mmCIF file with all atom_site columns, C-alpha atoms in Angstrom:
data_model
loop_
_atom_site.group_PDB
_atom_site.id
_atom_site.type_symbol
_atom_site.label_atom_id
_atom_site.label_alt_id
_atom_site.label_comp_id
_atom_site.label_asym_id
_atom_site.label_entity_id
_atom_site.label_seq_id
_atom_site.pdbx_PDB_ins_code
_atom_site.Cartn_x
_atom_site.Cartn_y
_atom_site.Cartn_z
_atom_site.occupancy
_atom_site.B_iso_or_equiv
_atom_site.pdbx_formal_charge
_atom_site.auth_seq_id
_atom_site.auth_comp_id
_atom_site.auth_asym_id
_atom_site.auth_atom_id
_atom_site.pdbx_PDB_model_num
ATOM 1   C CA . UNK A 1 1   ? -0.920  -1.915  62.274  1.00 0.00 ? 184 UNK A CA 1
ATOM 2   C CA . UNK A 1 2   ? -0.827  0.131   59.091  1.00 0.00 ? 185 UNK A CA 1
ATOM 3   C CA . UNK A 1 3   ? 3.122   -0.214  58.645  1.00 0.00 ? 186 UNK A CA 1
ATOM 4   C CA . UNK A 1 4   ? 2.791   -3.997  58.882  1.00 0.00 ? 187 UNK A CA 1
ATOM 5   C CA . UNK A 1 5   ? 0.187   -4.418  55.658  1.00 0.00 ? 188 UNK A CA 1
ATOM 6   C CA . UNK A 1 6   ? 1.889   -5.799  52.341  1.00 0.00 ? 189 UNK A CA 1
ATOM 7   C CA . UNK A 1 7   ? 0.051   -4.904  49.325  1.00 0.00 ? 190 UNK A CA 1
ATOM 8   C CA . UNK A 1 8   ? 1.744   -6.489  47.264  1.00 0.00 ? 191 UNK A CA 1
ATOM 9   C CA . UNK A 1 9   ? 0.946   -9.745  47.889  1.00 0.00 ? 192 UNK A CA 1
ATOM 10  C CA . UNK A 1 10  ? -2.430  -9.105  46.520  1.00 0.00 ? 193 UNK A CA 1
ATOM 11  C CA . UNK A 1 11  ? -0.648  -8.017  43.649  1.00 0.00 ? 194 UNK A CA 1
ATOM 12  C CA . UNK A 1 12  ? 1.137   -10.527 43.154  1.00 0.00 ? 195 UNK A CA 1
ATOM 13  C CA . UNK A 1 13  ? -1.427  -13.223 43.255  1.00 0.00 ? 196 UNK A CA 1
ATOM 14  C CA . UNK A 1 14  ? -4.492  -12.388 41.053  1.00 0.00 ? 197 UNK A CA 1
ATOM 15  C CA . UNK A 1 15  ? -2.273  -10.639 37.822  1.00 0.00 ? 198 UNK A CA 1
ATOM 16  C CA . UNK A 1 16  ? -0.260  -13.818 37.511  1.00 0.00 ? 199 UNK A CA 1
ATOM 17  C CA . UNK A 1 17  ? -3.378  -15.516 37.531  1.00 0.00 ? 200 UNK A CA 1
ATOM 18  C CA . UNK A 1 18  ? -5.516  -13.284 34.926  1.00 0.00 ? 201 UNK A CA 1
ATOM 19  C CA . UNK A 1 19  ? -2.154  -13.450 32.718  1.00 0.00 ? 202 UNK A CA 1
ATOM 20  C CA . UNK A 1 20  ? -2.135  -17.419 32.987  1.00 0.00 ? 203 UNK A CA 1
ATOM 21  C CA . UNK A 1 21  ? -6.032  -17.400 31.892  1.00 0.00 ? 204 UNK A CA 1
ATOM 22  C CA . UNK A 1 22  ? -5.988  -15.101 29.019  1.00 0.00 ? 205 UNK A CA 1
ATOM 23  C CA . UNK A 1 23  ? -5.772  -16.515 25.870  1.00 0.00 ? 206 UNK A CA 1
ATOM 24  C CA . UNK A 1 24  ? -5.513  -14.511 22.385  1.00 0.00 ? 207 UNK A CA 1
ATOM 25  C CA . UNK A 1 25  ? -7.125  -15.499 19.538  1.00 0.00 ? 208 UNK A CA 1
ATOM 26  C CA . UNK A 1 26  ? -4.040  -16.360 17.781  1.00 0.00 ? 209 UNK A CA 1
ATOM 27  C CA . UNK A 1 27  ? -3.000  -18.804 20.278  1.00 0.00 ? 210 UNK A CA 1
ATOM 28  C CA . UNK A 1 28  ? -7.072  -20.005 20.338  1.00 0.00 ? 211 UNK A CA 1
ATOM 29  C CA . UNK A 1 29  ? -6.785  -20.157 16.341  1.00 0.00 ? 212 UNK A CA 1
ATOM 30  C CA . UNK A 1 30  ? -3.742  -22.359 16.551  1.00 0.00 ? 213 UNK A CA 1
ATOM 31  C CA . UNK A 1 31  ? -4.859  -24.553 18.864  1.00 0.00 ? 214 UNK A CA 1
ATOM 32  C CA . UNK A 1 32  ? -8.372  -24.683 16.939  1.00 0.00 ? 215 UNK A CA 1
ATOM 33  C CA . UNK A 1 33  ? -5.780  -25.917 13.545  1.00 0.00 ? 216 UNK A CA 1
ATOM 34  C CA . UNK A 1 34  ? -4.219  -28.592 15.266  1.00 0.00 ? 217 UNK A CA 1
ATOM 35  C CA . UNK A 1 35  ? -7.514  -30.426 16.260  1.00 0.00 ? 218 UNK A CA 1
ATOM 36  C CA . UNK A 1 36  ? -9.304  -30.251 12.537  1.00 0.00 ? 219 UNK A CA 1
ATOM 37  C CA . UNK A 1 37  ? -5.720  -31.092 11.413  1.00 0.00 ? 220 UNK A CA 1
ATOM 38  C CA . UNK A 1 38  ? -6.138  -34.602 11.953  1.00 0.00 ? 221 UNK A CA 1
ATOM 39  C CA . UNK A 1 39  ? -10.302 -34.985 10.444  1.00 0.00 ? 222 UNK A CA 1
ATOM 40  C CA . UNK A 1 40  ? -8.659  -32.880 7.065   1.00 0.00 ? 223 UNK A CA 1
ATOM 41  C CA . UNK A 1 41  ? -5.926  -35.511 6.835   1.00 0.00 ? 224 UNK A CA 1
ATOM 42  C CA . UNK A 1 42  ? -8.665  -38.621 7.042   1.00 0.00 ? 225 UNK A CA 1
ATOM 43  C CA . UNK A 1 43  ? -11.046 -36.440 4.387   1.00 0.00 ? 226 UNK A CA 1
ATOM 44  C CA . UNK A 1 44  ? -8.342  -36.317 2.090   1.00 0.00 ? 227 UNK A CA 1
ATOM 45  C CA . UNK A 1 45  ? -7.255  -39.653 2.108   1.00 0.00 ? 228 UNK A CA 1
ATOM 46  C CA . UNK A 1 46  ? -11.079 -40.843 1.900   1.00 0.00 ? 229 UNK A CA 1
ATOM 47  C CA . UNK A 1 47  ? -10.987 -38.658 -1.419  1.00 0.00 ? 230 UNK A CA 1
ATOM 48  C CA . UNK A 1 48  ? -7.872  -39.958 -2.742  1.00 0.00 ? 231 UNK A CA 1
ATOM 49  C CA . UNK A 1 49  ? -9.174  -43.390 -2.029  1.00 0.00 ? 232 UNK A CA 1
ATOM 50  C CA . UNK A 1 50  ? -12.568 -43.010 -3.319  1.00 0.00 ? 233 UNK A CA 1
ATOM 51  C CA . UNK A 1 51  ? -11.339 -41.828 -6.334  1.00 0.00 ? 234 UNK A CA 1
ATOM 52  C CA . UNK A 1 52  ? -8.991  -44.254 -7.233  1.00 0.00 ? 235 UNK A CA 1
ATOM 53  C CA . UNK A 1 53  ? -12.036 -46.760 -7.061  1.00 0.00 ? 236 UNK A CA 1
ATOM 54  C CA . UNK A 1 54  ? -14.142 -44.460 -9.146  1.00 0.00 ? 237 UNK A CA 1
ATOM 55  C CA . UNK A 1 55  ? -11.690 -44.152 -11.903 1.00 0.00 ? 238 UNK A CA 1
ATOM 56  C CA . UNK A 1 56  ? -11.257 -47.718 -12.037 1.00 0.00 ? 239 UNK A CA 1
ATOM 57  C CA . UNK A 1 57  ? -14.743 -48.381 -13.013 1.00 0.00 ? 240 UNK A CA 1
ATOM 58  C CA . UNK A 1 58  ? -15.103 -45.770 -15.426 1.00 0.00 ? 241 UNK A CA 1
ATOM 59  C CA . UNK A 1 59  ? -11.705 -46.903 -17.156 1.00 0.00 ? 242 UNK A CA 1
ATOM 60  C CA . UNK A 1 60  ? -12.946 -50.265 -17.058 1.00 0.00 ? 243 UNK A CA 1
ATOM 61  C CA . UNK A 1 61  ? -16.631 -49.147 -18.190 1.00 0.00 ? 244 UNK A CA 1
ATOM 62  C CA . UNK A 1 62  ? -15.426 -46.461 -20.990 1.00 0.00 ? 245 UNK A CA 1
ATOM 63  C CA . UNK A 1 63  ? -11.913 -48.167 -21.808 1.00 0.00 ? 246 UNK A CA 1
ATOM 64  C CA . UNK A 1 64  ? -10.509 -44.199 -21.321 1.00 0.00 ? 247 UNK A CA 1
ATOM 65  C CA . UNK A 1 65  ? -6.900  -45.929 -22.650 1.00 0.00 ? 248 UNK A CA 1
ATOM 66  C CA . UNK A 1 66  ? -5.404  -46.568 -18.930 1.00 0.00 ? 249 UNK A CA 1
ATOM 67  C CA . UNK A 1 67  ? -5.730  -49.890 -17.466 1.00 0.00 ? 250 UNK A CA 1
ATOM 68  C CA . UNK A 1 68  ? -8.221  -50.438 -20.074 1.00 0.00 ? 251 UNK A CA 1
ATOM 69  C CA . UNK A 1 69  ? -7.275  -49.660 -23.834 1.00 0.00 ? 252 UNK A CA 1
ATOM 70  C CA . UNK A 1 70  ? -10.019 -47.490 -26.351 1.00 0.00 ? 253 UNK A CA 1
ATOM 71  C CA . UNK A 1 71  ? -12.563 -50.065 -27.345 1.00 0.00 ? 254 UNK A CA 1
ATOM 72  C CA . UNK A 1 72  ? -12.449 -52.650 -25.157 1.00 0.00 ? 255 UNK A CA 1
ATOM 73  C CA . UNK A 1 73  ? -14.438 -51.239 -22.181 1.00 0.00 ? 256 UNK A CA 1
ATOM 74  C CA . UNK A 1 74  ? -17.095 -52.927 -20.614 1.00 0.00 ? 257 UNK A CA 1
ATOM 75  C CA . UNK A 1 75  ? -19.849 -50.550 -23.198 1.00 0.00 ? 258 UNK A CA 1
ATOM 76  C CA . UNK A 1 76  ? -17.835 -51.533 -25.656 1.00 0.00 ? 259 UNK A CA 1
ATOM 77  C CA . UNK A 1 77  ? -18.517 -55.609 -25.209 1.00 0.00 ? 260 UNK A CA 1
ATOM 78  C CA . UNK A 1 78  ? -15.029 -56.108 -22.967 1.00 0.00 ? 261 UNK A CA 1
ATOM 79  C CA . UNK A 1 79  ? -15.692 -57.902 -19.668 1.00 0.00 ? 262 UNK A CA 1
ATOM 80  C CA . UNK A 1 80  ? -14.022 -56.238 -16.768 1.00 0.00 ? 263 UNK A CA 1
ATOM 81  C CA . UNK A 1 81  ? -12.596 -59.826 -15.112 1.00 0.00 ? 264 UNK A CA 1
ATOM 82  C CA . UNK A 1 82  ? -12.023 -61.772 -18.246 1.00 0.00 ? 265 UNK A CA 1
ATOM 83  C CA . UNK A 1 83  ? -8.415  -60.188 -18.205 1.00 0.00 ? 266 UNK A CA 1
ATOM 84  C CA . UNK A 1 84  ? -7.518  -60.338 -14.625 1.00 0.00 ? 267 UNK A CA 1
ATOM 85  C CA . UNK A 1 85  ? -8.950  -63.720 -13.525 1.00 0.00 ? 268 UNK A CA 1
ATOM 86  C CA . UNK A 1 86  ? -7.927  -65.300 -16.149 1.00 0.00 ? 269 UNK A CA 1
ATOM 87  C CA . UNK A 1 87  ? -4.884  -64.698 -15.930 1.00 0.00 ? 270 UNK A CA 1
ATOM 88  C CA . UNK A 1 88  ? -4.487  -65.879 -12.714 1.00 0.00 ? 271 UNK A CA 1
ATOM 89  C CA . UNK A 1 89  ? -1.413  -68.069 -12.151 1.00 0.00 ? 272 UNK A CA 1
ATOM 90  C CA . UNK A 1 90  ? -1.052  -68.887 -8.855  1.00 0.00 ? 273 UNK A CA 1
ATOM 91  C CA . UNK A 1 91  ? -2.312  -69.924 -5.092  1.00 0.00 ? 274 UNK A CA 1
ATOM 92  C CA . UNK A 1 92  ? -5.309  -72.125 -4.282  1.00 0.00 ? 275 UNK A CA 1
ATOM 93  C CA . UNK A 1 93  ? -8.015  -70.603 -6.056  1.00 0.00 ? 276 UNK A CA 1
ATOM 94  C CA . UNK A 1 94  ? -6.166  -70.428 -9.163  1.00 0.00 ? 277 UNK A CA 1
ATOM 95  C CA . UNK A 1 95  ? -9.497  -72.745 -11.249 1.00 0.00 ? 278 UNK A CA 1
ATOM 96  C CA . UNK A 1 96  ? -11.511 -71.489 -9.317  1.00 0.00 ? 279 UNK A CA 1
ATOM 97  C CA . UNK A 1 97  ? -10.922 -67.637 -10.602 1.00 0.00 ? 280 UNK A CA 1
ATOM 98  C CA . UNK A 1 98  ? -10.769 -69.290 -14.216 1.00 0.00 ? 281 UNK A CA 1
ATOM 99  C CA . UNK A 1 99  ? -13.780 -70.749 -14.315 1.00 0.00 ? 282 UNK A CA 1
ATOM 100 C CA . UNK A 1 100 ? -15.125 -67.195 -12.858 1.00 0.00 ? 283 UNK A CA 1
ATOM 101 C CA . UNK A 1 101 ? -13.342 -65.046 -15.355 1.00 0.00 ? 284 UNK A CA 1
ATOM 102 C CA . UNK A 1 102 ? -15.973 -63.762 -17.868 1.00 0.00 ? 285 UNK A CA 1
ATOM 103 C CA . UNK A 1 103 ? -19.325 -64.515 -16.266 1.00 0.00 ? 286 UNK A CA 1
ATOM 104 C CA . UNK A 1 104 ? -21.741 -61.934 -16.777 1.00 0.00 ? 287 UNK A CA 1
ATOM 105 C CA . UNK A 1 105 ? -22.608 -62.071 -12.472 1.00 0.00 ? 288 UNK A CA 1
ATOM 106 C CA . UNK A 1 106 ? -18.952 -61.347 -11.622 1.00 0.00 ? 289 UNK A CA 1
ATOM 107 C CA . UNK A 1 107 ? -18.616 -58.565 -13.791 1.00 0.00 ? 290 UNK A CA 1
ATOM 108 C CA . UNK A 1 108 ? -21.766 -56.845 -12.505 1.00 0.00 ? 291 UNK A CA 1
ATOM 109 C CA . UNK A 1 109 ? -20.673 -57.625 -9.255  1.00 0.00 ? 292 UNK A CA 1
ATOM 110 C CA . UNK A 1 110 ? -17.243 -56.577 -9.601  1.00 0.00 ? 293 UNK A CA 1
ATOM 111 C CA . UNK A 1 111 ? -18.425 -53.102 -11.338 1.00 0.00 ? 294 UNK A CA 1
ATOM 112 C CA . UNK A 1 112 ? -20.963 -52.320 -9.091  1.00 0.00 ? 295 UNK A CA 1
ATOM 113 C CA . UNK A 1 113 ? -18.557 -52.556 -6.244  1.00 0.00 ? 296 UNK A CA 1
ATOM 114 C CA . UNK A 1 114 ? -16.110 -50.241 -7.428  1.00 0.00 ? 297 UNK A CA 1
ATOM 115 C CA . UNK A 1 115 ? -18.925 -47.680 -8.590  1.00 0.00 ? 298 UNK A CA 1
ATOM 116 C CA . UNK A 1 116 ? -20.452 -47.881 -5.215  1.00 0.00 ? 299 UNK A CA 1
ATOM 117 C CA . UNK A 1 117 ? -16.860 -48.028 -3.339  1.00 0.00 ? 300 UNK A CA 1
ATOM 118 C CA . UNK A 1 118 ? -15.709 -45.418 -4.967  1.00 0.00 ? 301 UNK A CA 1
ATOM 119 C CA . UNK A 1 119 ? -19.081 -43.034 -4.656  1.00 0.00 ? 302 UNK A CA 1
ATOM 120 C CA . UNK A 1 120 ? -19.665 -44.062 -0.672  1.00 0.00 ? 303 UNK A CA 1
ATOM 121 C CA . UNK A 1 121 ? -15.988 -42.403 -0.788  1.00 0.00 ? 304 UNK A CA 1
ATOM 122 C CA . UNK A 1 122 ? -15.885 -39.523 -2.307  1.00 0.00 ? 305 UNK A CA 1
ATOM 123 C CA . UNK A 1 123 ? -19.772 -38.663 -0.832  1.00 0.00 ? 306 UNK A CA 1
ATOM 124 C CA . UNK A 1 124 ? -18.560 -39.504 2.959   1.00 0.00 ? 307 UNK A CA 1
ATOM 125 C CA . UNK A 1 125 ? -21.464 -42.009 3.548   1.00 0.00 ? 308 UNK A CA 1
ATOM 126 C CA . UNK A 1 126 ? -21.770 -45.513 3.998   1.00 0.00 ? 309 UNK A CA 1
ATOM 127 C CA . UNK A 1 127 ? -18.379 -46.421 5.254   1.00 0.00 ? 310 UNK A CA 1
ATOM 128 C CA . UNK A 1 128 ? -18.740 -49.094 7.589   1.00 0.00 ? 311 UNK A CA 1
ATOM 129 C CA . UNK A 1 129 ? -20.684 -51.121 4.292   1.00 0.00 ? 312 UNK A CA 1
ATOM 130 C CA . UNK A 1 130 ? -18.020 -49.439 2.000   1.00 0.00 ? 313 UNK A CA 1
ATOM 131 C CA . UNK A 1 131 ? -14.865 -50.693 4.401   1.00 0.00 ? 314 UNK A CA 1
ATOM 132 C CA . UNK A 1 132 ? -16.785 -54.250 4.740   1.00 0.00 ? 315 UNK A CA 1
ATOM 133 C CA . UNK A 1 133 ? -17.291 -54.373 0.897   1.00 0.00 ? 316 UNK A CA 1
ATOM 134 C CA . UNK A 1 134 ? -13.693 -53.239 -0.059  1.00 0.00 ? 317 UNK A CA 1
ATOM 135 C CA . UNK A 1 135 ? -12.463 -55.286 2.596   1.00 0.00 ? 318 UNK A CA 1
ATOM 136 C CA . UNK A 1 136 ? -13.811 -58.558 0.765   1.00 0.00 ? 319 UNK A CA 1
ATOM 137 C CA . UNK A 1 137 ? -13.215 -57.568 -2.375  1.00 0.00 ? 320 UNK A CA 1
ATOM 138 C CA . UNK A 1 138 ? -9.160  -56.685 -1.841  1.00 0.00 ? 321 UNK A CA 1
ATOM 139 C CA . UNK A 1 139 ? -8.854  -60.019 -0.405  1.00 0.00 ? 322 UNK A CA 1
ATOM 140 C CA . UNK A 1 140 ? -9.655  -61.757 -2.980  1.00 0.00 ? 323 UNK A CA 1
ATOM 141 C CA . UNK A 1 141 ? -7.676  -59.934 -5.190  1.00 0.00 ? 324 UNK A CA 1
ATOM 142 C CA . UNK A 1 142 ? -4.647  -60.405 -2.461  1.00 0.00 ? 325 UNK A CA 1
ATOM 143 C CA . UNK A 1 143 ? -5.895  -64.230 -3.102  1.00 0.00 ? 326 UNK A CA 1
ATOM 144 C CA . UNK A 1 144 ? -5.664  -63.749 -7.087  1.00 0.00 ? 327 UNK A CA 1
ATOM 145 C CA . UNK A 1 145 ? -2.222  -62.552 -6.977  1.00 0.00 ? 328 UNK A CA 1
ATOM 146 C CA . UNK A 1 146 ? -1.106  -64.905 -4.257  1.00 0.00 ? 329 UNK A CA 1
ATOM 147 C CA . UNK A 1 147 ? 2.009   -63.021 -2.875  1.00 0.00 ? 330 UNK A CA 1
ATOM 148 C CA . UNK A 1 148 ? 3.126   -65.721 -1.064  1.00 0.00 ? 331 UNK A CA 1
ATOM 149 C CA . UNK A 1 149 ? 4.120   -67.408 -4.411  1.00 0.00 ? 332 UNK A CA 1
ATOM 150 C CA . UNK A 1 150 ? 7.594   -67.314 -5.452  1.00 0.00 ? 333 UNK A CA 1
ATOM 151 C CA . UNK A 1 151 ? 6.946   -69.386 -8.452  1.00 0.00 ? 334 UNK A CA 1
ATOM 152 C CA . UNK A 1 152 ? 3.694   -69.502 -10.862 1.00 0.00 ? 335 UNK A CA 1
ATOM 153 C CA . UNK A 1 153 ? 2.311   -72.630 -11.675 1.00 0.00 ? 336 UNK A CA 1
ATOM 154 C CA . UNK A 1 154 ? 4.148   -72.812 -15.099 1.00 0.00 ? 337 UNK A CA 1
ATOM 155 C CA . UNK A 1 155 ? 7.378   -72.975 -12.659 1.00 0.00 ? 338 UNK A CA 1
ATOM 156 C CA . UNK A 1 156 ? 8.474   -69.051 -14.031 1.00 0.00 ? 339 UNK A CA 1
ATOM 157 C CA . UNK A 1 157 ? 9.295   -66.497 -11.087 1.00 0.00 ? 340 UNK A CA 1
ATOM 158 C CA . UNK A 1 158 ? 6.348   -64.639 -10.138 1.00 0.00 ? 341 UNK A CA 1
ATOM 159 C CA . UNK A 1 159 ? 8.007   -61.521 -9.093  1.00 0.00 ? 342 UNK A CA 1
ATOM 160 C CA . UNK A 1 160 ? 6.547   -61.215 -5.856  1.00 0.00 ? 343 UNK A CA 1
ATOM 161 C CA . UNK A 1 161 ? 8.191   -58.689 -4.026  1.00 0.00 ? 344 UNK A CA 1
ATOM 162 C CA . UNK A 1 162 ? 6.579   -59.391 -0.696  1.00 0.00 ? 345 UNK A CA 1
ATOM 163 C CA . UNK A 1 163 ? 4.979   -62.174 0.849   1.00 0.00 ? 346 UNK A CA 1
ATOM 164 C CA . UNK A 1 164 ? 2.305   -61.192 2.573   1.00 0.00 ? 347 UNK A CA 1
ATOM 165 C CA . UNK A 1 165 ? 2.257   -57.375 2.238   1.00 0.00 ? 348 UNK A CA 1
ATOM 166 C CA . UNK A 1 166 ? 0.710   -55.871 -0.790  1.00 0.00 ? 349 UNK A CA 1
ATOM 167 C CA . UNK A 1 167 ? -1.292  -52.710 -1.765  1.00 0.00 ? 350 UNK A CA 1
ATOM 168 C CA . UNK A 1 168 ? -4.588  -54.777 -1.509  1.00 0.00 ? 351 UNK A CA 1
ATOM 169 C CA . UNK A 1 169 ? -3.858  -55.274 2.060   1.00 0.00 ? 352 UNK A CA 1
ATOM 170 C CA . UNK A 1 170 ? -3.579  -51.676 2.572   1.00 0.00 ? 353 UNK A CA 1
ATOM 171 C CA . UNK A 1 171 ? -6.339  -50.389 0.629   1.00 0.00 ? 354 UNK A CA 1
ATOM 172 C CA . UNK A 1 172 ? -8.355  -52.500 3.252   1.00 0.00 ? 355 UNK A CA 1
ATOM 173 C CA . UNK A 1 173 ? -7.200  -51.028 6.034   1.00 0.00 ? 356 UNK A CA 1
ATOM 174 C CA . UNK A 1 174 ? -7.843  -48.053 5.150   1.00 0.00 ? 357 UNK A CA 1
ATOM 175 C CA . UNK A 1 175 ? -11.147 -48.676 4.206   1.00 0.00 ? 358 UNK A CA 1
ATOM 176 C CA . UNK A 1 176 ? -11.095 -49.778 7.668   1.00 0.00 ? 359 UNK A CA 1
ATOM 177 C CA . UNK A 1 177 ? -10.043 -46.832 9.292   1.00 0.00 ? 360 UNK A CA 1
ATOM 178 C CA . UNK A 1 178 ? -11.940 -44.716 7.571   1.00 0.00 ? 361 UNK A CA 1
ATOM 179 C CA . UNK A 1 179 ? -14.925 -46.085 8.668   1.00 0.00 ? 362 UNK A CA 1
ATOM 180 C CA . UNK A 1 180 ? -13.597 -46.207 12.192  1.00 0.00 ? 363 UNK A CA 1
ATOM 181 C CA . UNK A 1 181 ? -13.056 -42.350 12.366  1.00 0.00 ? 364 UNK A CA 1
ATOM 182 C CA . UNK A 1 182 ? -15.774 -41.276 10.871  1.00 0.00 ? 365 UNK A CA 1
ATOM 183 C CA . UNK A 1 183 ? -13.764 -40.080 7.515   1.00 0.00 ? 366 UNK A CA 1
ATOM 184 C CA . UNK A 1 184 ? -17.622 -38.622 6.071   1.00 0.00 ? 367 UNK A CA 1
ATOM 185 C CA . UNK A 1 185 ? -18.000 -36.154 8.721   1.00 0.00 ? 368 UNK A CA 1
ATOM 186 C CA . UNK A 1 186 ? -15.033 -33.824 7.270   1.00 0.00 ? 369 UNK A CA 1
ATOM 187 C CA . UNK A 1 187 ? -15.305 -32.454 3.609   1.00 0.00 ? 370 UNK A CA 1
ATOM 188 C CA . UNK A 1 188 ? -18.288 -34.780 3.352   1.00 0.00 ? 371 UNK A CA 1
ATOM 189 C CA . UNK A 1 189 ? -21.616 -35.691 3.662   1.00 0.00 ? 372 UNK A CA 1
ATOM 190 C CA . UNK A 1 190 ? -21.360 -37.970 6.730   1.00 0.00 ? 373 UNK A CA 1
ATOM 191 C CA . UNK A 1 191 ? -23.589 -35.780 9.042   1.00 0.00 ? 374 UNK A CA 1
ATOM 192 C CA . UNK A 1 192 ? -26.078 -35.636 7.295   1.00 0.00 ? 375 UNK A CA 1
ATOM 193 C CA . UNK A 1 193 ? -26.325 -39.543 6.342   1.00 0.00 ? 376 UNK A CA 1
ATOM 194 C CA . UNK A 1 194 ? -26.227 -40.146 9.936   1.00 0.00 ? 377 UNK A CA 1
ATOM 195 C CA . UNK A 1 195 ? -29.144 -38.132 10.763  1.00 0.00 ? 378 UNK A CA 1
ATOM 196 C CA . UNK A 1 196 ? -31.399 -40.106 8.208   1.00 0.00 ? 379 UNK A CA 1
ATOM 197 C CA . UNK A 1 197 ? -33.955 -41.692 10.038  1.00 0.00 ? 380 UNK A CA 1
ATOM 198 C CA . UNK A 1 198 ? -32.907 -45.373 8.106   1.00 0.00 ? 381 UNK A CA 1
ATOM 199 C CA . UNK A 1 199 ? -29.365 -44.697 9.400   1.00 0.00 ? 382 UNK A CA 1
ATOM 200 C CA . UNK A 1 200 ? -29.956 -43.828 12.914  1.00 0.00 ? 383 UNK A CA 1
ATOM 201 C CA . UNK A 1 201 ? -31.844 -47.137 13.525  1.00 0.00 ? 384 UNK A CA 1
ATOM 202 C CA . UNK A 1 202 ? -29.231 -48.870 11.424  1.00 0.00 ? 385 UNK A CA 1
ATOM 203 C CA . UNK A 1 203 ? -25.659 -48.245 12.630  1.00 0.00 ? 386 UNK A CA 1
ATOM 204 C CA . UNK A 1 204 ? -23.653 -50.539 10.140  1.00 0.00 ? 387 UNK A CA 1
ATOM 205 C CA . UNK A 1 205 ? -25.610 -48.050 7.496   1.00 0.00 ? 388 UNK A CA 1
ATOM 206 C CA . UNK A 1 206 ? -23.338 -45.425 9.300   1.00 0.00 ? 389 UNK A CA 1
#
């Protein structure tokens, strides 16, 4: 009965197995790289994003010679939607964003959004009000420029390139998606702002 014993086929079933299960560190570390991969990607976009709202209200607050020129920032007396609304020359709200242009409540309102845009951002917290906030606040700019327009009211060409897509539309979505994936969690301080006892109760907060 001896002579009729194979061995081998013990052999040859548990090493394939325990050479299938191992896994090295490398391959472990590699495999760890490609899931962050994607939360690193969102984190730096958030930051990119945030900051481009953040430097628009200190520009516009300290007229640092950008968009806004030295001495005409909103310390300085300068009104941060004089310029913009009223120069608005096109689509259906076109009096309406006149007769805003100026007013003491839309700049506030208009500042404070981009300060608080731009910090919810960069911080990681607040998204979902952040995304909701930008969201309204590029459409009516989308609105204000009126791509749709091939011709300003004065009957000149309005140089729309596009229209219906425009930068405003996708600054909102990704407002949006960064709220949707949790942007705050990498390179920020979204876990922590989710674990405040206001925010856990409140989940638009998140």
């Amino acid at each position: 009965m001896a002579v009729h014993e194979h061995p081998h086929w013990s052999r040859g079933f548990h090493l394939p197995s325990l050479r299938r299960s191992r896994v090295t560190p490398a391959a472990e570390s590699t495999v760890s790289a490609r899931s962050d991969a994607p939360a690193y990607v969102f984190a730096s976009l958030r930051l990119l994003t945030g900051f481009v709202f953040l430097w628009a209200f200190l520009d516009k607050t300290f007229g640092l010679g950008y968009a806004t020129p030295s001495g005409k920032g909103w310390i300085d007396g300068g009104s941060p939607t004089k310029g913009f609304l009223g120069g608005v020359a096109a689509g259906p709200m076109e009096s309406t964003f006149h007769s805003w242009a100026g007013d003491t409540w839309a700049d506030w309102l208009f500042m404070l959004g981009l300060c608080g845009i731009g910090i919810a951002l960069i911080a990681g917290v607040a998204l979902r009000f952040a995304a909701v906030a930008g969201t309204v606040m590029m459409a009516l700019m989308w609105v204000a420029e009126w791509p749709p327009a091939q011709h300003l009211s004065d009957g000149s060409p309005s140089m729309s390139t596009n229209p219906f897509a425009d930068y405003h539309l996708v600054y909102a979505l990704v407002l949006i998606a960064l709220a949707v994936v949790s942007a705050g969690d990498t390179l920020g301080l979204g876990r922590l702002w989710s674990r405040l006892p206001l925010v856990s109760r409140t989940r638009w907060l998140r």
